Amino acid sequence: MKQKAPRVRDNVPAYHAMSAPAVLDLMGLSSTGLSAMEARARFDKFGPNTLPQTARRGALARFAAQFHNVLIYVLIGAGVVTAALGHWVDAAVIVGVVLINAIIGFVQEGKAEHALEAIRDMLPASATVLRDGHRQSVAAQNLVPGDVVYVESGDRVSADLRLLESKSLRIQEAALTGESVPVDKSPAAVESGAALGDRQCMAYSGTIVASGRGTGLVVATGADTELGHISMLLGQVISLTTPLLVQMAQFGRRLTAVILGVAVVVFGFGMLVRGYAAADMFLAGVGLAVAAIPEGLPAIMTITLALGVQRMARRNAIIRRLPAVETLGSVTVICSDKTGTLTRNEMMVQSVATSRNLYEVTGVGYVPRGDFLLDGHQVDLESRPLLVEMARGALLCSDATLREVDGSWAVAGDPTEGALVALAAKTGLEGGHEGNRWPRTDVIPFESEHAFMATLHHADDGQGAIYVKGAPERLLRMATSQRSYDGVEPLDIVYWQSRLEQIGAHGQRVLALAMRDTDLAHRQLRFSDVESGLVFIGLFGLADPPREEAVVAVGQCRHAGIRVKMITGDHLGTARAIGTLLGLDASHAMTGSDLDAVGPEALPEHVMQTDVFARTSPEHKLRLVQALQSAGQVVAMTGDGVNDAPALKRADVGVAMGQKGTDAARESAEMVLADDNFASIAHAVEEGRTVYDNLRKAITFILPTNGGEAMVIVCAIAFGTLLPITPVQILWINMITAVTLALALAFERPESDVMRRPPRSPGAPLLSGFLVWRIVFVSLILVTGTFGLFAWERANGSDLEVARTVAVNTLVVFEAFYLLSCRSLRGWAFESGSLAGSGPAVLAIGLVLAFQLLFTYTSPFQLMFGTRPLDGDAWARIVLVAVSVLLLVEVEKGVLRHVNRRTRMAMGPRDTQSERP
């Protein structure tokens, strides 16, 4: 009777929990491979070994979708009104803005849909299989379950394999599991509940063979593989819209409703109460709509975001989707992968234990420079010959080499051995020189079955030495004595066990080194030469250490009110140690199996309380992101592997590594770090907050000025007077002056406290109580001044065209003074730090005033807009009245600051994300 396999997912047997013969029996196979006829039959049944392609929208549908936005509808409506008024140049400008928005969105969305294609590119083109009793090469897409596949060093695994045989097989699974180092593989079964990274008897599609060779039985192809499962998750993930787009959509709908409602009320009031003709009221309603609709706001938003993209690019953060710029400013939690993100993805020897001392080793990754510290003090290597002997033995018993490329160091070979070679270089030993002094005569390669590597060396003077490195437990059983500074002494098992625990407590992987002296006649190395009688020399503690800049960046994020959570596929002990070094709370860490035991309702609470997650799968990372979002958090997810892609796509901001990240991760992310530096995320958050501040400043500028223009028309109808400003003149103010002035706010520098504030609440409305107050307050100032000067001019005998020219210029100069105040929503307009970055605002005001001179004094503009020249007295009155807005708003800021201070003192100190003006 065939054995029934346990399950790890629906319809996916846990082949790793079954012995190789049991798997063969379950599938009705033998290790001799399939026949060509059986392979064809299985291909017809299971299909090609390719990842499924999800349905993609056509180019036309994607382009049309870019216009599905309320503000874009408002902008199009403004363009229609402008064209109806015969102002074709301005109508063309509006259409141009709409098209630019659509093209940017279309291009970025097209790039996003390459994520699945990037995963498909991870599959190799061909594979070596056993069919009809012969070893042959077939196209990887033609592999079927039951094929016997051969893999060797450098191969990319083409399907999920249950290993039947292995010889020193090690596979790099970092892109799939997050493991820092290649994983030793063997055919022995493991527990059914083993995490993906602990299934040593499996070789997964898309991973790379680092060394050795093996034979495996294909147990899953295409969509049924672990890589296919990730591809399926990625295709199912729904990308979230950004907080800004949500707020702008709500704001646009409400603003549109309010404008239409006011226009209807004004139309009815003018006809029924004031007795105006329907045609006149229709024109007045159009003027009101043109005045109230912020036509330039979508353009300002796009330009502000684009400027943020440029600033971030200069700080190594490449934005792939424009709205993500602002989302960074509202991030409350950063979920970070460990390997290659918070750490360097470069193994390094961090500690060395001898028979007396435990040394700390400094340095960065594979860079062959560093010091040896004992109790925090640098040691003189000339007085520590045992340290140098350990380094020499590790160097001779390794096959890796280091090379420098463009100023950075990389390892050719096993990363662990590369770390040992770098350690030797720190003691002054050089691989080529030592290899010539002690040439290798023979070797026993490392195999997971015996857990060590041994090399035989002979010097010119006839000396011989055998060096053995491997698992400490194995070498301690093979040794009978230990090396000390006084010579050789009996082996102290208790001492070495305590050192093992001490090093392991720091999350470091431990390797041991032992040796035996021999003579010139000994030319062949046998297992019997090393199985007993070795002299134990010491221990190496290796780890993929945190980036120094990442430690600083985590602290910066914490000061900015942002939680950092580390989510990794690595072991729990390693994750805890790295988390502690990063400054995270690692006291309560959770594994993937712990997460599986928590129900959906309780998961958000557990996730919020935990900062370190270990042994996680792609599903776990996705669940964690979703749990945080369900708790109201705005989540940034960082990662570099294909296993991170679904979570990157689901997160509010996906952040991929640009140098060591996979294409799948980069294509799934909104932002790519060009320098793979976690610290760049902190810079990006600062820029994101600045972008939102500048957008808010622009909105705080545009809406009150638009409100003032609209209220001028409303007041004229309410009082039964002539319109102080015509619809065409209002359009001029909105599209030429207001947009130009508001654009200057996009260039504002970060405010001094931008990274000392807590993240803003994602649910905080864009149209806050403060903004409503500011709209009413400034609108009243603008209406009073503009209407007052218009009435004054009419009362003093000026004709209608002159009075309207004064009204238009009064509004424009009002806006120029108000711009200076909007450069800081909280601080004084003329603080020393504020004045230092005032260049864009001064330039914009100068440009607008130049336009106004053309508007007022040149014949073409006078003909088009019905304006007349003004004398010096009129300009003096305009400036005197308009400066009042600057003075009054600055007084308002002072009052609000005083009220806020009194409120905070009354409430007492507390962590709050309350609204601040």
PDB file of N, CA, C and O in Angstrom, residues 427-454:
ATOM      1  N   THR A 427      45.220  39.752  10.107  1.00  0.00           N
ATOM      2  CA  THR A 427      46.423  39.428  10.876  1.00  0.00           C
ATOM      3  C   THR A 427      47.695  39.637  10.059  1.00  0.00           C
ATOM      4  O   THR A 427      48.793  39.413  10.566  1.00  0.00           O
ATOM      5  N   GLY A 428      47.532  40.042   8.791  1.00  0.00           N
ATOM      6  CA  GLY A 428      48.692  40.281   7.941  1.00  0.00           C
ATOM      7  C   GLY A 428      49.044  39.108   7.043  1.00  0.00           C
ATOM      8  O   GLY A 428      50.033  39.174   6.303  1.00  0.00           O
ATOM      9  N   LEU A 429      48.243  38.035   7.073  1.00  0.00           N
ATOM     10  CA  LEU A 429      48.521  36.877   6.229  1.00  0.00           C
ATOM     11  C   LEU A 429      47.882  37.069   4.863  1.00  0.00           C
ATOM     12  O   LEU A 429      46.770  37.589   4.753  1.00  0.00           O
ATOM     13  N   GLU A 430      48.574  36.635   3.819  1.00  0.00           N
ATOM     14  CA  GLU A 430      48.076  36.755   2.449  1.00  0.00           C
ATOM     15  C   GLU A 430      47.978  35.369   1.845  1.00  0.00           C
ATOM     16  O   GLU A 430      48.888  34.550   1.969  1.00  0.00           O
ATOM     17  N   GLY A 431      46.819  35.102   1.191  1.00  0.00           N
ATOM     18  CA  GLY A 431      46.527  33.753   0.732  1.00  0.00           C
ATOM     19  C   GLY A 431      47.581  33.178  -0.184  1.00  0.00           C
ATOM     20  O   GLY A 431      48.022  32.033  -0.005  1.00  0.00           O
ATOM     21  N   GLY A 432      48.020  33.946  -1.180  1.00  0.00           N
ATOM     22  CA  GLY A 432      49.013  33.433  -2.112  1.00  0.00           C
ATOM     23  C   GLY A 432      50.337  33.118  -1.442  1.00  0.00           C
ATOM     24  O   GLY A 432      50.964  32.072  -1.706  1.00  0.00           O
ATOM     25  N   HIS A 433      50.762  34.002  -0.559  1.00  0.00           N
ATOM     26  CA  HIS A 433      52.044  33.804   0.131  1.00  0.00           C
ATOM     27  C   HIS A 433      51.991  32.575   1.025  1.00  0.00           C
ATOM     28  O   HIS A 433      52.909  31.722   1.005  1.00  0.00           O
ATOM     29  N   GLU A 434      50.949  32.435   1.842  1.00  0.00           N
ATOM     30  CA  GLU A 434      50.838  31.285   2.731  1.00  0.00           C
ATOM     31  C   GLU A 434      50.654  29.992   1.943  1.00  0.00           C
ATOM     32  O   GLU A 434      51.138  28.931   2.337  1.00  0.00           O
ATOM     33  N   GLY A 435      49.934  30.083   0.812  1.00  0.00           N
ATOM     34  CA  GLY A 435      49.774  28.898  -0.027  1.00  0.00           C
ATOM     35  C   GLY A 435      51.091  28.423  -0.604  1.00  0.00           C
ATOM     36  O   GLY A 435      51.300  27.214  -0.787  1.00  0.00           O
ATOM     37  N   ASN A 436      52.010  29.354  -0.901  1.00  0.00           N
ATOM     38  CA  ASN A 436      53.333  28.969  -1.396  1.00  0.00           C
ATOM     39  C   ASN A 436      54.198  28.403  -0.274  1.00  0.00           C
ATOM     40  O   ASN A 436      54.989  27.479  -0.498  1.00  0.00           O
ATOM     41  N   ARG A 437      54.053  28.964   0.923  1.00  0.00           N
ATOM     42  CA  ARG A 437      54.836  28.470   2.059  1.00  0.00           C
ATOM     43  C   ARG A 437      54.350  27.098   2.497  1.00  0.00           C
ATOM     44  O   ARG A 437      55.145  26.240   2.879  1.00  0.00           O
ATOM     45  N   TRP A 438      53.044  26.898   2.473  1.00  0.00           N
ATOM     46  CA  TRP A 438      52.438  25.649   2.921  1.00  0.00           C
ATOM     47  C   TRP A 438      51.515  25.114   1.822  1.00  0.00           C
ATOM     48  O   TRP A 438      50.291  25.159   1.928  1.00  0.00           O
ATOM     49  N   PRO A 439      52.061  24.630   0.721  1.00  0.00           N
ATOM     50  CA  PRO A 439      51.214  24.146  -0.378  1.00  0.00           C
ATOM     51  C   PRO A 439      50.354  22.959   0.070  1.00  0.00           C
ATOM     52  O   PRO A 439      50.794  22.126   0.872  1.00  0.00           O
ATOM     53  N   ARG A 440      49.143  22.921  -0.501  1.00  0.00           N
ATOM     54  CA  ARG A 440      48.211  21.851  -0.148  1.00  0.00           C
ATOM     55  C   ARG A 440      48.577  20.587  -0.899  1.00  0.00           C
ATOM     56  O   ARG A 440      48.722  20.598  -2.120  1.00  0.00           O
ATOM     57  N   THR A 441      48.648  19.499  -0.153  1.00  0.00           N
ATOM     58  CA  THR A 441      48.985  18.200  -0.758  1.00  0.00           C
ATOM     59  C   THR A 441      47.747  17.349  -1.008  1.00  0.00           C
ATOM     60  O   THR A 441      47.652  16.655  -2.018  1.00  0.00           O
ATOM     61  N   ASP A 442      46.805  17.410  -0.099  1.00  0.00           N
ATOM     62  CA  ASP A 442      45.586  16.601  -0.250  1.00  0.00           C
ATOM     63  C   ASP A 442      44.462  17.274   0.536  1.00  0.00           C
ATOM     64  O   ASP A 442      44.693  18.179   1.356  1.00  0.00           O
ATOM     65  N   VAL A 443      43.230  16.816   0.301  1.00  0.00           N
ATOM     66  CA  VAL A 443      42.074  17.435   0.942  1.00  0.00           C
ATOM     67  C   VAL A 443      40.962  16.416   1.117  1.00  0.00           C
ATOM     68  O   VAL A 443      40.793  15.501   0.303  1.00  0.00           O
ATOM     69  N   ILE A 444      40.234  16.552   2.215  1.00  0.00           N
ATOM     70  CA  ILE A 444      38.957  15.867   2.389  1.00  0.00           C
ATOM     71  C   ILE A 444      37.897  16.955   2.309  1.00  0.00           C
ATOM     72  O   ILE A 444      37.785  17.795   3.220  1.00  0.00           O
ATOM     73  N   PRO A 445      37.126  17.037   1.217  1.00  0.00           N
ATOM     74  CA  PRO A 445      36.154  18.139   1.061  1.00  0.00           C
ATOM     75  C   PRO A 445      35.084  18.093   2.150  1.00  0.00           C
ATOM     76  O   PRO A 445      34.798  17.036   2.720  1.00  0.00           O
ATOM     77  N   PHE A 446      34.507  19.230   2.379  1.00  0.00           N
ATOM     78  CA  PHE A 446      33.422  19.302   3.354  1.00  0.00           C
ATOM     79  C   PHE A 446      32.204  18.553   2.818  1.00  0.00           C
ATOM     80  O   PHE A 446      31.823  18.707   1.665  1.00  0.00           O
ATOM     81  N   GLU A 447      31.590  17.774   3.673  1.00  0.00           N
ATOM     82  CA  GLU A 447      30.299  17.154   3.383  1.00  0.00           C
ATOM     83  C   GLU A 447      29.468  17.208   4.648  1.00  0.00           C
ATOM     84  O   GLU A 447      29.995  17.067   5.758  1.00  0.00           O
ATOM     85  N   SER A 448      28.175  17.442   4.460  1.00  0.00           N
ATOM     86  CA  SER A 448      27.311  17.584   5.627  1.00  0.00           C
ATOM     87  C   SER A 448      27.276  16.301   6.456  1.00  0.00           C
ATOM     88  O   SER A 448      27.026  16.351   7.666  1.00  0.00           O
ATOM     89  N   GLU A 449      27.556  15.146   5.828  1.00  0.00           N
ATOM     90  CA  GLU A 449      27.505  13.874   6.556  1.00  0.00           C
ATOM     91  C   GLU A 449      28.577  13.804   7.639  1.00  0.00           C
ATOM     92  O   GLU A 449      28.331  13.289   8.729  1.00  0.00           O
ATOM     93  N   HIS A 450      29.778  14.342   7.332  1.00  0.00           N
ATOM     94  CA  HIS A 450      30.824  14.287   8.359  1.00  0.00           C
ATOM     95  C   HIS A 450      31.131  15.654   8.958  1.00  0.00           C
ATOM     96  O   HIS A 450      31.907  15.756   9.906  1.00  0.00           O
ATOM     97  N   ALA A 451      30.550  16.736   8.429  1.00  0.00           N
ATOM     98  CA  ALA A 451      30.536  18.069   9.056  1.00  0.00           C
ATOM     99  C   ALA A 451      31.927  18.656   9.281  1.00  0.00           C
ATOM    100  O   ALA A 451      32.125  19.414  10.227  1.00  0.00           O
ATOM    101  N   PHE A 452      32.880  18.346   8.430  1.00  0.00           N
ATOM    102  CA  PHE A 452      34.189  18.992   8.525  1.00  0.00           C
ATOM    103  C   PHE A 452      34.889  18.958   7.176  1.00  0.00           C
ATOM    104  O   PHE A 452      34.504  18.226   6.265  1.00  0.00           O
ATOM    105  N   MET A 453      35.939  19.773   7.069  1.00  0.00           N
ATOM    106  CA  MET A 453      36.839  19.789   5.914  1.00  0.00           C
ATOM    107  C   MET A 453      38.259  19.676   6.454  1.00  0.00           C
ATOM    108  O   MET A 453      38.600  20.283   7.477  1.00  0.00           O
ATOM    109  N   ALA A 454      39.092  18.907   5.786  1.00  0.00           N
ATOM    110  CA  ALA A 454      40.475  18.721   6.233  1.00  0.00           C
ATOM    111  C   ALA A 454      41.423  18.910   5.063  1.00  0.00           C
ATOM    112  O   ALA A 454      41.108  18.514   3.929  1.00  0.00           O
TER     113      ALA A 454
END
